[in-house]
Amino acid sequence: MKQLSTKIFFGYLTIILLLSGMIVYFSYQTISHHYYEYAVQELTDLSNTISWQIKPYLLDNKEGNIPQIDSVTKLIGSKINNRVTIIQVDGLVLGDSKANPYKMENHKNRPEIIEASNGKISSNKRYSNTVRKEMIYVAVPIYDNSNKIIGFCRVSLFVDFFDNLLFKLRFDIIQIAIITVIFSLVMVMIFSKNISKPINLLSFAARKVAAGDFNVLLKVSNKRDEIEELMDNFNNMTEQLKKLFEKVTNQTEKLNTFFSIIQEGLIVLNSKNEIVLSNISFQKLFNNYKLENVKISKIINENEFLDIISNVRSKKESKTREIQIVGLNFLVSVNYLATTNELVILLHNISDIKKLQSYKKDFIINASHELRTPLTAIKGFVETLEEELKGDKLRYVEIIKRHTDRLINIVNDLLSLSELEQTNINLDIQRLNIKDIIEDIIKLFDQKIKLKQLKLNIKYENNLKDIVGDKFRIEQVIVNLMDNAIKYTDVGSINIDVRTEDINLILEIIDTGIGIPVDDQIRIFERFYIVDKSRSRKVGGTGLGLSIVKHIINLHYGEITLESKVGQGTRFTIKLPLA
Ligand code: ADP
């Protein structure tokens, strides 16, 4: 990685070199141009001065005057560093400070002489055949008193001399430029180091923070430029990050402790059904402590379990079910996390509870069986006694009979319930016509209805479709509900309404009885739940009837609901799928 200071240094180096080169080039060009102009001006002034001195000789010009003019010219030339040439108006050279005028060719066509003959003063730089060197020439016309050109004075300068001067000038400029460049580079070096130092510090600190070390603190002075501001903000950010990190670590530790103390097996599955988190209880259950990223099907390969997982995923709603896994009973709760598309699964081992339940059931069945025979015998003898006794004794025997009946009902209901709760219960499934069943049942209640002077109204929808189910169990449901309706209704009527809705049969048994308080309505299907104990006892209730009804409806994939108002009556609604 190239350092920032190097980058800045080379950037500035390029700019400085470019600028210095340009300054050297343009300043040299400008200075040399001015220098040339100045030299020409000097030569012009000199020419004019010499013209004045030569003019009298020219006015007095005769053939024999050439040596005199030439010697004056040579005398003037020796005093100055320039070559002086005096030319007659026709181009004849009359004198030259560096050559013999007799040997020199006619100068009429020299560019500076042509210009001067037109009254103009101009400079010309060219090679001199006479002195065989490059020269700068300036020629001025010499006028007589009537303003007529009588000759020319030409002063020239050796380009060598001029070049030497310019070379020295160039050397000086370059020298100054080099010193300036070196000085600037030293300054740039210091400057770039100053800029990159805090940035390097920042970069080093950022690397440390990225590696998880939050104990870095950058020194910030009071100068407060943008970089210092950045460093200060970096310190604040690191402080905040440190606090946040501590908080997250703390929470993670808490969560881990919480996970590890949960007795239930707990796992979290990602969208690919791989385990991303598992607690110790789960790991112990499957004797496996390396479960991360393992597919759940490799650990629990039970169809029922895998089905509930895919079901929860597709429906995106949580579900709880009892499932047997590796010979144990679990209450499995699968919860869907919409934000991460993950599943949180809790496995509660209910094997012991199940065993206890099964012992309880066995006990109830055995006890009920054992009680049934002596109770039937007692009932038989009580009925015999009933026929023979009168007065107070008959009343006592009737009380015994009522209690015996109640006991027999409880025992029968308990046996019925235990049978329904068995997982492998056998239902005698067949096509059933509900109208036929109801017609048979109501005959059983004729007597009771008449005795209580109630009205019975039955309404069937035309062309009712059949349902499928166990005839005996469905009869049990209607008998129980009818029995309750009559038991808990003193005046009014019992209404039965049968109809179809979509794919279901709806059977409603509505009474105008005492009704059930709202608080009791949710518990009404629990075993032994009785709203009014004294009334129930009086009418021979066991508190098991609705439990049995609910079980049977569930076994037929149906639903039972109730609506009730105290003092107005109760409506039980049963929904059963049509055949
Ligand atoms: P029970 O044998 O006592 O009738 P159920 O399980 O059939 O037991 O009913 C539970 C309780 O629900 C009853 O004791 C009674 O308080 C209440 N109940 C049931 N049906 C009705 C009804 N039609 N009207 C009023 N109360 C009812």
Coordinates of C-alpha atoms and ligand atoms in Angstrom, one line a residue:
M1 CA 0.0 0.0 0.0
K2 CA 1.4 3.4 -1.0
Q3 CA 1.6 5.8 1.9
L4 CA -0.6 8.9 1.9
S5 CA 2.5 11.1 2.6
T6 CA 4.3 9.7 -0.5
K7 CA 1.2 10.3 -2.6
I8 CA 1.0 13.9 -1.5
F9 CA 4.8 14.4 -1.9
F10 CA 4.8 13.0 -5.5
G11 CA 1.7 15.1 -6.3
Y12 CA 3.3 18.3 -5.2
L13 CA 6.7 17.3 -6.8
T14 CA 5.0 17.0 -10.2
I15 CA 3.2 20.3 -9.8
I16 CA 6.4 22.1 -8.6
L17 CA 8.6 20.6 -11.4
L18 CA 5.9 21.5 -14.0
L19 CA 5.6 25.1 -12.6
S20 CA 9.3 25.6 -12.3
G21 CA 9.9 24.3 -15.9
M22 CA 7.2 26.7 -17.2
I23 CA 8.5 29.7 -15.1
V24 CA 12.1 29.0 -16.3
Y25 CA 11.1 28.6 -19.9
F26 CA 8.8 31.7 -20.1
S27 CA 10.9 34.0 -17.9
Y28 CA 14.0 33.1 -20.1
Q29 CA 12.0 33.8 -23.2
T30 CA 10.7 37.1 -21.9
I31 CA 14.0 38.2 -20.5
S32 CA 16.0 37.3 -23.6
H33 CA 13.5 39.1 -25.8
H34 CA 13.7 42.2 -23.7
Y35 CA 17.5 41.8 -23.7
Y36 CA 17.5 41.7 -27.5
E37 CA 15.3 44.7 -27.7
Y38 CA 17.5 46.6 -25.3
A39 CA 20.6 45.6 -27.2
V40 CA 19.0 46.8 -30.5
Q41 CA 18.0 50.1 -28.9
E42 CA 21.6 50.5 -27.6
L43 CA 23.0 49.8 -31.0
T44 CA 20.6 52.3 -32.5
D45 CA 21.6 55.0 -30.1
L46 CA 25.2 54.2 -30.7
S47 CA 24.7 54.4 -34.5
N48 CA 23.0 57.8 -34.2
T49 CA 25.9 59.1 -32.0
I50 CA 28.5 57.7 -34.4
S51 CA 26.5 59.2 -37.4
W52 CA 27.0 62.6 -35.9
Q53 CA 30.7 62.1 -35.7
I54 CA 31.1 60.6 -39.2
K55 CA 28.7 63.1 -40.9
P56 CA 31.3 65.9 -41.5
Y57 CA 33.6 63.3 -43.1
L58 CA 30.9 62.1 -45.3
L59 CA 29.9 65.6 -46.4
D60 CA 33.4 66.1 -47.4
N61 CA 33.5 62.8 -49.1
K62 CA 35.9 62.3 -51.9
E63 CA 37.6 59.1 -53.2
G64 CA 40.6 59.9 -51.1
N65 CA 38.6 60.3 -47.9
I66 CA 38.1 56.5 -47.5
P67 CA 41.3 56.0 -45.5
Q68 CA 40.4 58.9 -43.2
I69 CA 36.8 57.6 -42.6
D70 CA 38.1 54.1 -42.1
S71 CA 40.6 55.2 -39.5
V72 CA 38.0 57.2 -37.6
T73 CA 35.8 54.2 -37.8
K74 CA 38.5 52.0 -36.4
L75 CA 39.3 54.5 -33.7
I76 CA 35.6 54.6 -32.6
G77 CA 35.4 50.8 -32.9
S78 CA 38.4 50.3 -30.6
K79 CA 36.6 52.3 -27.9
I80 CA 33.5 50.2 -27.9
N81 CA 32.9 46.4 -28.0
N82 CA 31.0 46.7 -31.3
R83 CA 31.8 46.6 -34.9
V84 CA 31.2 49.8 -36.7
T85 CA 30.7 50.1 -40.5
I86 CA 30.3 53.3 -42.5
I87 CA 28.6 52.8 -45.9
Q88 CA 28.2 55.3 -48.7
V89 CA 24.6 55.8 -50.0
D90 CA 25.4 53.5 -53.0
G91 CA 26.5 50.7 -50.8
L92 CA 30.3 51.3 -51.0
V93 CA 31.9 50.5 -47.6
L94 CA 33.9 53.5 -46.5
G95 CA 35.1 52.3 -43.1
D96 CA 34.9 49.2 -40.9
S97 CA 36.3 48.8 -37.4
K98 CA 37.0 45.1 -37.9
A99 CA 37.8 44.7 -41.6
N100 CA 39.5 46.4 -44.6
P101 CA 36.8 48.4 -46.5
Y102 CA 38.6 47.9 -49.8
K103 CA 38.2 44.2 -49.5
M104 CA 34.6 44.3 -48.5
E105 CA 31.8 43.9 -51.1
N106 CA 29.1 46.4 -51.8
H107 CA 26.6 46.5 -48.9
K108 CA 23.7 48.0 -50.9
N109 CA 21.7 44.8 -50.7
R110 CA 22.2 44.1 -47.0
P111 CA 18.7 43.9 -45.4
E112 CA 19.4 46.5 -42.7
I113 CA 20.8 48.9 -45.4
I114 CA 17.7 48.4 -47.6
E115 CA 15.6 49.2 -44.6
A116 CA 17.7 52.2 -43.6
S117 CA 17.6 53.6 -47.2
N118 CA 13.9 53.7 -46.8
G119 CA 14.3 55.8 -43.7
K120 CA 13.6 53.0 -41.3
I121 CA 15.7 51.7 -38.5
S122 CA 15.7 47.9 -38.2
S123 CA 17.7 45.2 -36.7
N124 CA 18.9 42.0 -38.4
K125 CA 20.6 38.9 -37.2
R126 CA 22.7 37.0 -39.7
Y127 CA 26.0 35.5 -40.6
S128 CA 28.7 37.9 -41.6
N129 CA 30.8 36.8 -44.6
T130 CA 33.4 39.5 -43.7
V131 CA 34.1 38.5 -40.1
R132 CA 32.7 35.0 -40.5
K133 CA 30.6 35.1 -37.4
E134 CA 26.9 35.6 -36.6
M135 CA 26.0 39.1 -35.8
I136 CA 23.2 41.5 -34.9
Y137 CA 23.1 44.5 -37.2
V138 CA 21.5 47.9 -36.7
A139 CA 21.8 50.5 -39.5
V140 CA 20.7 54.2 -39.4
P141 CA 20.7 56.6 -42.3
I142 CA 23.0 59.7 -42.2
Y143 CA 21.4 62.8 -43.6
D144 CA 23.1 66.0 -45.0
N145 CA 21.8 69.4 -44.1
S146 CA 19.1 69.2 -46.7
N147 CA 17.9 66.0 -45.2
K148 CA 19.2 63.8 -48.0
I149 CA 20.7 60.4 -47.2
I150 CA 24.4 60.6 -47.7
G151 CA 25.3 57.3 -46.1
F152 CA 24.7 54.8 -43.4
C153 CA 26.2 54.0 -40.1
R154 CA 25.9 50.4 -39.1
V155 CA 26.8 49.1 -35.7
S156 CA 26.8 45.4 -35.0
L157 CA 27.2 43.1 -32.1
F158 CA 28.6 39.6 -32.1
V159 CA 25.9 37.1 -31.4
D160 CA 28.5 35.2 -29.4
F161 CA 28.7 38.0 -27.0
F162 CA 25.0 38.2 -26.8
D163 CA 24.7 34.4 -26.4
N164 CA 27.2 34.4 -23.6
L165 CA 25.2 36.9 -21.7
L166 CA 22.0 35.0 -22.3
F167 CA 23.7 31.7 -21.2
K168 CA 24.7 33.3 -18.0
L169 CA 21.2 34.6 -17.5
R170 CA 19.8 31.1 -18.2
F171 CA 22.2 29.6 -15.8
D172 CA 21.2 32.0 -13.1
I173 CA 17.5 31.4 -13.7
I174 CA 17.9 27.6 -13.5
Q175 CA 20.0 28.0 -10.4
I176 CA 17.3 30.1 -8.7
A177 CA 14.7 27.6 -9.9
I178 CA 16.6 24.6 -8.5
I179 CA 17.1 26.3 -5.1
T180 CA 13.4 27.2 -5.1
V181 CA 12.4 23.6 -6.0
I182 CA 14.6 22.1 -3.3
F183 CA 13.3 24.4 -0.7
S184 CA 9.6 23.8 -1.8
L185 CA 10.2 20.0 -1.7
V186 CA 11.5 20.2 1.8
M187 CA 8.4 22.2 2.8
V188 CA 6.1 19.8 0.9
M189 CA 7.8 16.8 2.7
I190 CA 7.1 18.4 6.1
F191 CA 3.6 19.4 5.0
S192 CA 2.6 16.0 3.7
K193 CA 4.0 14.3 6.8
N194 CA 1.9 16.7 8.9
I195 CA -1.2 15.8 6.9
S196 CA -0.7 12.1 6.8
K197 CA 0.4 11.6 10.4
P198 CA -3.1 12.0 12.0
I199 CA -4.7 10.1 9.1
N200 CA -2.2 7.2 9.7
L201 CA -3.0 7.3 13.4
L202 CA -6.8 7.2 12.5
S203 CA -6.2 4.3 10.2
F204 CA -4.2 2.4 12.8
A205 CA -6.9 3.0 15.4
A206 CA -9.6 1.9 13.0
R207 CA -7.7 -1.4 12.3
K208 CA -7.6 -2.0 16.1
V209 CA -11.3 -1.3 16.5
A210 CA -12.1 -3.6 13.6
A211 CA -10.0 -6.3 15.3
G212 CA -12.3 -5.9 18.4
D213 CA -10.0 -3.7 20.6
F214 CA -12.1 -0.8 21.7
N215 CA -9.5 0.6 24.1
V216 CA -8.0 3.0 21.6
L217 CA -8.1 6.7 22.3
L218 CA -6.7 9.2 19.9
K219 CA -5.0 12.4 21.3
V220 CA -6.9 15.5 20.2
S221 CA -5.3 18.9 20.6
N222 CA -7.1 22.2 21.0
K223 CA -6.4 23.3 17.5
R224 CA -9.6 21.7 16.1
D225 CA -9.1 21.5 12.4
E226 CA -11.3 19.0 10.3
I227 CA -9.0 16.1 11.0
E228 CA -8.9 16.8 14.8
E229 CA -12.7 16.9 14.6
L230 CA -12.7 13.6 12.8
M231 CA -10.4 12.1 15.5
D232 CA -12.7 13.4 18.2
N233 CA -15.7 11.9 16.5
F234 CA -13.8 8.6 16.1
N235 CA -13.1 8.5 19.8
N236 CA -16.8 9.1 20.5
M237 CA -17.8 6.4 18.1
T238 CA -15.4 3.9 19.6
E239 CA -16.8 4.7 23.0
Q240 CA -20.4 4.2 21.8
L241 CA -19.3 0.9 20.0
K242 CA -17.6 -0.3 23.2
K243 CA -20.8 0.3 25.2
L244 CA -23.0 -1.3 22.6
F245 CA -20.6 -4.3 22.3
E246 CA -20.6 -4.8 26.1
K247 CA -24.4 -4.6 26.1
V248 CA -24.7 -7.2 23.3
T249 CA -22.2 -9.5 25.0
N250 CA -24.1 -9.1 28.2
Q251 CA -27.3 -9.9 26.5
T252 CA -25.8 -12.9 24.7
E253 CA -24.4 -14.3 27.9
K254 CA -27.8 -13.8 29.6
L255 CA -29.5 -15.5 26.6
N256 CA -27.0 -18.4 26.7
T257 CA -27.5 -18.9 30.4
F258 CA -31.3 -18.7 29.9
F259 CA -31.1 -21.3 27.1
S260 CA -28.9 -23.6 29.1
I261 CA -31.2 -23.6 32.1
I262 CA -34.3 -24.3 30.1
Q263 CA -35.3 -27.9 30.8
E264 CA -37.1 -28.2 27.5
G265 CA -35.0 -29.0 24.4
L266 CA -34.7 -25.8 22.3
I267 CA -33.4 -25.3 18.8
V268 CA -33.5 -22.6 16.2
L269 CA -33.5 -23.6 12.5
N270 CA -32.5 -21.3 9.7
S271 CA -34.4 -21.1 6.3
K272 CA -32.6 -24.3 5.1
N273 CA -33.8 -26.2 8.3
E274 CA -30.2 -26.3 9.6
I275 CA -29.7 -26.0 13.3
V276 CA -28.2 -22.5 14.1
L277 CA -28.7 -22.8 17.9
S278 CA -29.4 -25.6 20.3
N279 CA -29.5 -25.7 24.1
I280 CA -27.8 -28.3 26.4
S281 CA -31.1 -30.1 27.1
F282 CA -31.6 -30.7 23.4
Q283 CA -28.0 -31.8 22.9
K284 CA -28.3 -34.2 25.8
L285 CA -31.6 -35.6 24.4
F286 CA -29.8 -36.6 21.2
N287 CA -26.3 -37.4 22.7
N288 CA -24.9 -34.9 20.3
Y289 CA -22.9 -31.8 21.2
K290 CA -22.0 -30.7 17.7
L291 CA -25.2 -29.8 16.1
E292 CA -24.4 -26.4 14.5
N293 CA -25.3 -26.3 10.8
V294 CA -26.6 -29.9 10.8
K295 CA -29.9 -30.5 9.0
I296 CA -32.7 -31.3 11.5
S297 CA -33.7 -34.3 9.5
K298 CA -30.4 -35.9 10.3
I299 CA -31.1 -35.6 14.0
I300 CA -34.8 -36.2 14.1
N301 CA -36.0 -38.3 11.2
E302 CA -39.7 -38.6 12.2
N303 CA -42.2 -37.9 9.5
E304 CA -44.7 -36.3 11.9
F305 CA -42.1 -34.0 13.2
L306 CA -40.8 -33.0 9.8
D307 CA -44.3 -32.5 8.5
I308 CA -45.2 -30.0 11.2
I309 CA -42.0 -28.1 10.4
S310 CA -42.9 -27.8 6.7
N311 CA -46.5 -27.0 7.6
V312 CA -45.4 -24.1 9.9
R313 CA -43.1 -22.8 7.2
S314 CA -45.7 -22.9 4.5
K315 CA -48.5 -21.4 6.6
K316 CA -46.2 -19.0 8.5
E317 CA -48.0 -19.6 11.8
S318 CA -46.9 -21.4 15.0
K319 CA -48.2 -24.9 15.9
T320 CA -48.1 -27.2 18.9
R321 CA -48.5 -31.0 18.7
E322 CA -47.8 -34.1 20.6
I323 CA -45.3 -36.3 18.7
Q324 CA -43.4 -39.5 19.5
I325 CA -39.7 -39.1 19.0
V326 CA -37.2 -41.9 19.6
G327 CA -39.9 -43.7 21.7
L328 CA -40.6 -40.7 24.0
N329 CA -43.6 -38.4 24.0
F330 CA -42.9 -34.8 23.3
L331 CA -45.1 -31.7 23.2
V332 CA -43.5 -30.0 20.2
S333 CA -44.1 -26.3 19.7
V334 CA -42.9 -24.9 16.4
N335 CA -42.8 -21.1 16.2
Y336 CA -42.3 -19.1 13.1
L337 CA -40.0 -16.0 13.1
A338 CA -41.2 -13.8 10.2
T339 CA -38.3 -11.4 10.3
T340 CA -35.5 -14.0 9.9
N341 CA -37.5 -16.8 8.3
E342 CA -36.3 -19.0 11.2
L343 CA -38.1 -21.5 13.4
V344 CA -37.8 -21.7 17.1
I345 CA -38.7 -25.3 18.3
L346 CA -39.4 -26.3 21.9
L347 CA -39.5 -30.0 22.8
H348 CA -41.2 -30.7 26.1
N349 CA -40.7 -34.3 27.2
I350 CA -44.2 -35.3 28.5
S351 CA -43.4 -39.1 28.6
D352 CA -43.8 -39.1 32.5
I353 CA -47.0 -37.1 32.4
K354 CA -48.3 -39.4 29.7
K355 CA -47.4 -42.5 31.8
L356 CA -49.2 -40.9 34.8
Q357 CA -52.2 -40.1 32.6
S358 CA -52.3 -43.7 31.4
Y359 CA -52.1 -45.1 35.0
K360 CA -54.9 -42.7 35.9
K361 CA -57.0 -43.9 33.0
D362 CA -56.3 -47.5 33.8
F363 CA -57.3 -46.8 37.4
I364 CA -60.5 -45.1 36.4
I365 CA -61.5 -47.9 34.0
N366 CA -60.6 -50.6 36.6
A367 CA -62.4 -48.8 39.4
S368 CA -65.5 -48.1 37.3
H369 CA -65.7 -51.7 36.2
E370 CA -65.3 -52.9 39.7
L371 CA -68.0 -50.5 40.9
R372 CA -70.5 -51.2 38.2
T373 CA -71.5 -54.8 39.3
P374 CA -72.1 -54.0 43.0
L375 CA -74.0 -50.8 42.0
T376 CA -76.2 -52.7 39.7
A377 CA -76.9 -55.2 42.5
I378 CA -77.7 -52.5 45.0
K379 CA -80.0 -50.9 42.4
G380 CA -81.8 -54.2 41.9
F381 CA -82.3 -54.8 45.7
V382 CA -83.4 -51.1 46.2
E383 CA -86.1 -51.6 43.5
T384 CA -87.3 -54.8 45.2
L385 CA -87.5 -53.0 48.5
E386 CA -89.3 -50.0 46.9
E387 CA -92.2 -52.3 46.0
E388 CA -92.5 -53.6 49.6
L389 CA -92.1 -50.4 51.6
K390 CA -94.3 -47.5 52.4
G391 CA -94.2 -44.2 54.3
D392 CA -90.9 -42.8 55.6
K393 CA -89.0 -46.0 54.8
L394 CA -90.0 -45.8 51.2
R395 CA -88.7 -42.2 51.0
Y396 CA -85.3 -43.3 52.4
V397 CA -85.2 -46.1 49.8
E398 CA -86.0 -43.7 47.0
I399 CA -83.2 -41.4 48.1
I400 CA -80.8 -44.4 48.1
K401 CA -82.2 -45.2 44.6
R402 CA -81.5 -41.7 43.3
H403 CA -78.0 -41.7 44.6
T404 CA -77.4 -45.2 43.2
D405 CA -78.6 -44.0 39.8
R406 CA -76.3 -41.0 40.0
L407 CA -73.3 -43.3 40.9
I408 CA -74.2 -45.7 38.0
N409 CA -74.4 -42.7 35.6
I410 CA -71.0 -41.4 36.8
V411 CA -69.4 -44.9 36.4
N412 CA -71.0 -45.2 32.9
D413 CA -69.9 -41.8 31.8
L414 CA -66.3 -42.4 33.1
L415 CA -66.1 -45.6 31.2
S416 CA -67.4 -43.9 28.1
L417 CA -64.9 -41.0 28.4
S418 CA -62.0 -43.4 29.1
E419 CA -62.9 -45.3 26.0
L420 CA -63.1 -42.1 23.9
E421 CA -59.7 -40.9 25.1
Q422 CA -57.9 -44.1 24.0
T423 CA -55.6 -43.3 21.0
N424 CA -56.6 -46.5 19.2
I425 CA -60.3 -46.1 19.6
N426 CA -62.4 -48.0 17.1
L427 CA -65.2 -46.1 15.5
D428 CA -67.8 -47.9 13.5
I429 CA -68.0 -45.5 10.6
Q430 CA -71.0 -45.6 8.3
R431 CA -73.3 -43.3 6.2
L432 CA -75.8 -41.7 8.5
N433 CA -79.1 -39.8 7.9
I434 CA -79.3 -37.3 10.7
K435 CA -83.1 -36.9 10.4
D436 CA -83.6 -40.7 11.1
I437 CA -81.4 -40.5 14.1
I438 CA -83.1 -37.5 15.6
E439 CA -86.6 -38.9 15.0
D440 CA -85.6 -42.1 16.9
I441 CA -84.0 -40.2 19.8
I442 CA -86.9 -37.7 20.4
K443 CA -89.2 -40.6 21.2
L444 CA -87.0 -41.3 24.3
F445 CA -87.7 -37.8 25.6
D446 CA -91.5 -37.7 24.9
Q447 CA -92.3 -38.5 28.5
K448 CA -89.9 -36.0 30.1
I449 CA -91.0 -33.2 27.7
K450 CA -94.7 -33.8 28.5
L451 CA -94.0 -34.0 32.2
K452 CA -92.3 -30.5 32.1
Q453 CA -94.9 -29.2 29.7
L454 CA -92.3 -28.1 27.2
K455 CA -92.8 -27.6 23.5
L456 CA -90.5 -29.4 21.0
N457 CA -90.0 -27.8 17.6
I458 CA -87.9 -29.5 15.0
K459 CA -86.9 -27.9 11.7
Y460 CA -85.1 -29.9 8.9
E461 CA -83.9 -28.4 5.7
N462 CA -85.2 -30.2 2.6
N463 CA -83.0 -32.8 1.0
L464 CA -80.5 -33.1 3.8
K465 CA -77.3 -34.8 2.8
D466 CA -75.8 -37.7 4.8
I467 CA -72.9 -37.5 7.1
V468 CA -70.4 -40.3 7.9
G469 CA -69.7 -41.3 11.5
D470 CA -70.3 -43.8 14.3
K471 CA -74.0 -44.1 14.8
F472 CA -73.9 -44.9 18.5
R473 CA -71.5 -42.0 19.3
I474 CA -73.6 -39.5 17.3
E475 CA -76.7 -40.7 19.1
Q476 CA -74.8 -40.2 22.4
V477 CA -74.1 -36.6 21.4
I478 CA -77.7 -35.8 20.6
V479 CA -79.0 -37.7 23.7
N480 CA -76.6 -35.7 26.0
L481 CA -77.6 -32.3 24.5
M482 CA -81.3 -33.1 24.5
D483 CA -81.1 -34.4 28.1
N484 CA -79.3 -31.2 29.2
A485 CA -81.8 -28.9 27.3
I486 CA -84.7 -30.6 29.1
K487 CA -82.9 -30.8 32.5
Y488 CA -82.1 -27.1 32.5
T489 CA -85.3 -25.7 31.0
D490 CA -88.3 -25.3 33.2
V491 CA -90.7 -23.3 30.9
G492 CA -90.8 -22.7 27.1
S493 CA -89.5 -24.9 24.3
I494 CA -86.7 -27.0 22.9
N495 CA -85.9 -26.3 19.3
I496 CA -83.9 -28.5 17.0
D497 CA -82.7 -26.9 13.7
V498 CA -80.9 -29.0 11.1
R499 CA -79.4 -27.5 7.9
T500 CA -76.4 -27.6 5.6
E501 CA -73.8 -24.8 5.2
D502 CA -71.1 -25.3 2.5
I503 CA -69.6 -28.7 3.1
N504 CA -71.0 -29.0 6.7
L505 CA -74.1 -30.2 8.4
I506 CA -75.3 -27.8 11.1
L507 CA -77.3 -29.1 14.0
E508 CA -78.6 -26.7 16.6
I509 CA -80.3 -27.6 19.9
I510 CA -81.8 -24.5 21.4
D511 CA -83.6 -24.2 24.7
T512 CA -85.3 -21.4 26.6
G513 CA -83.8 -22.6 29.9
I514 CA -81.7 -21.1 32.7
G515 CA -78.7 -20.3 30.5
I516 CA -75.0 -20.5 31.3
P517 CA -73.0 -17.5 32.7
V518 CA -70.3 -16.1 30.4
D519 CA -67.5 -16.9 32.8
D520 CA -68.5 -20.6 32.9
Q521 CA -69.0 -21.0 29.1
I522 CA -65.3 -21.6 28.3
R523 CA -65.0 -24.3 31.0
I524 CA -68.3 -26.1 30.3
F525 CA -66.6 -28.9 28.3
E526 CA -64.1 -29.7 31.1
R527 CA -64.7 -32.9 33.0
F528 CA -66.8 -32.7 36.1
Y529 CA -67.4 -29.0 35.5
I530 CA -70.8 -28.1 36.8
V531 CA -72.3 -24.6 37.0
D532 CA -74.9 -25.1 39.7
K533 CA -74.0 -28.1 41.8
S534 CA -77.2 -28.5 43.7
R535 CA -79.4 -28.3 40.6
S536 CA -77.1 -30.7 38.7
R537 CA -77.3 -33.2 41.6
K538 CA -81.0 -32.9 41.8
V539 CA -81.4 -33.7 38.1
G540 CA -78.9 -36.5 38.2
G541 CA -76.0 -34.7 36.4
T542 CA -72.4 -36.0 36.4
G543 CA -70.6 -33.1 34.9
L544 CA -69.2 -35.5 32.3
G545 CA -71.8 -35.3 29.5
L546 CA -70.4 -32.3 27.6
S547 CA -66.9 -33.7 27.9
I548 CA -68.1 -36.8 26.2
V549 CA -69.9 -34.7 23.5
K550 CA -66.8 -32.7 22.7
H551 CA -64.6 -35.8 22.4
I552 CA -67.0 -37.5 20.0
I553 CA -67.4 -34.3 17.8
N554 CA -63.5 -34.0 17.7
L555 CA -63.2 -37.6 16.7
H556 CA -65.6 -36.9 13.8
Y557 CA -63.5 -33.8 12.7
G558 CA -66.4 -31.5 13.7
E559 CA -66.8 -28.5 16.0
I560 CA -69.1 -27.6 18.8
T561 CA -69.8 -24.1 20.0
L562 CA -72.4 -22.5 22.3
E563 CA -74.2 -19.2 22.8
S564 CA -76.0 -18.6 26.0
K565 CA -77.6 -15.9 28.1
V566 CA -78.6 -16.4 31.7
G567 CA -82.4 -16.6 32.1
Q568 CA -83.0 -16.7 28.3
G569 CA -81.6 -20.0 27.2
T570 CA -78.7 -21.8 25.5
R571 CA -77.9 -22.7 21.9
F572 CA -75.5 -25.5 21.2
T573 CA -74.3 -25.6 17.5
I574 CA -72.6 -28.7 16.1
K575 CA -70.8 -28.6 12.7
L576 CA -70.0 -31.9 11.1
P577 CA -68.5 -32.5 7.7
L578 CA -71.0 -33.9 5.1
A579 CA -70.3 -37.3 3.5
Ligands
ADP1 P1 -74.3 -32.6 33.7 O1 -74.4 -34.1 33.7 O2 -74.1 -32.0 35.0 O3 -75.4 -32.0 32.9 P2 -72.7 -31.8 31.5 O4 -71.3 -32.0 31.2 O5 -73.7 -32.3 30.5 O6 -72.9 -32.3 32.9 O7 -73.0 -30.2 31.7 C1 -72.1 -29.5 32.5 C2 -72.8 -28.3 33.1 O8 -73.2 -27.4 32.1 C3 -74.1 -28.7 33.7 O9 -73.9 -29.1 35.1 C4 -74.9 -27.4 33.6 O10 -74.5 -26.6 34.7 C5 -74.4 -26.8 32.4 N1 -75.3 -27.0 31.2 C6 -75.2 -27.9 30.3 N2 -76.2 -27.8 29.4 C7 -76.9 -26.8 29.7 C8 -78.1 -26.1 29.2 N3 -78.7 -26.6 28.1 N4 -78.6 -25.1 29.9 C9 -78.0 -24.6 31.0 N5 -76.9 -25.2 31.6 C10 -76.4 -26.3 30.9

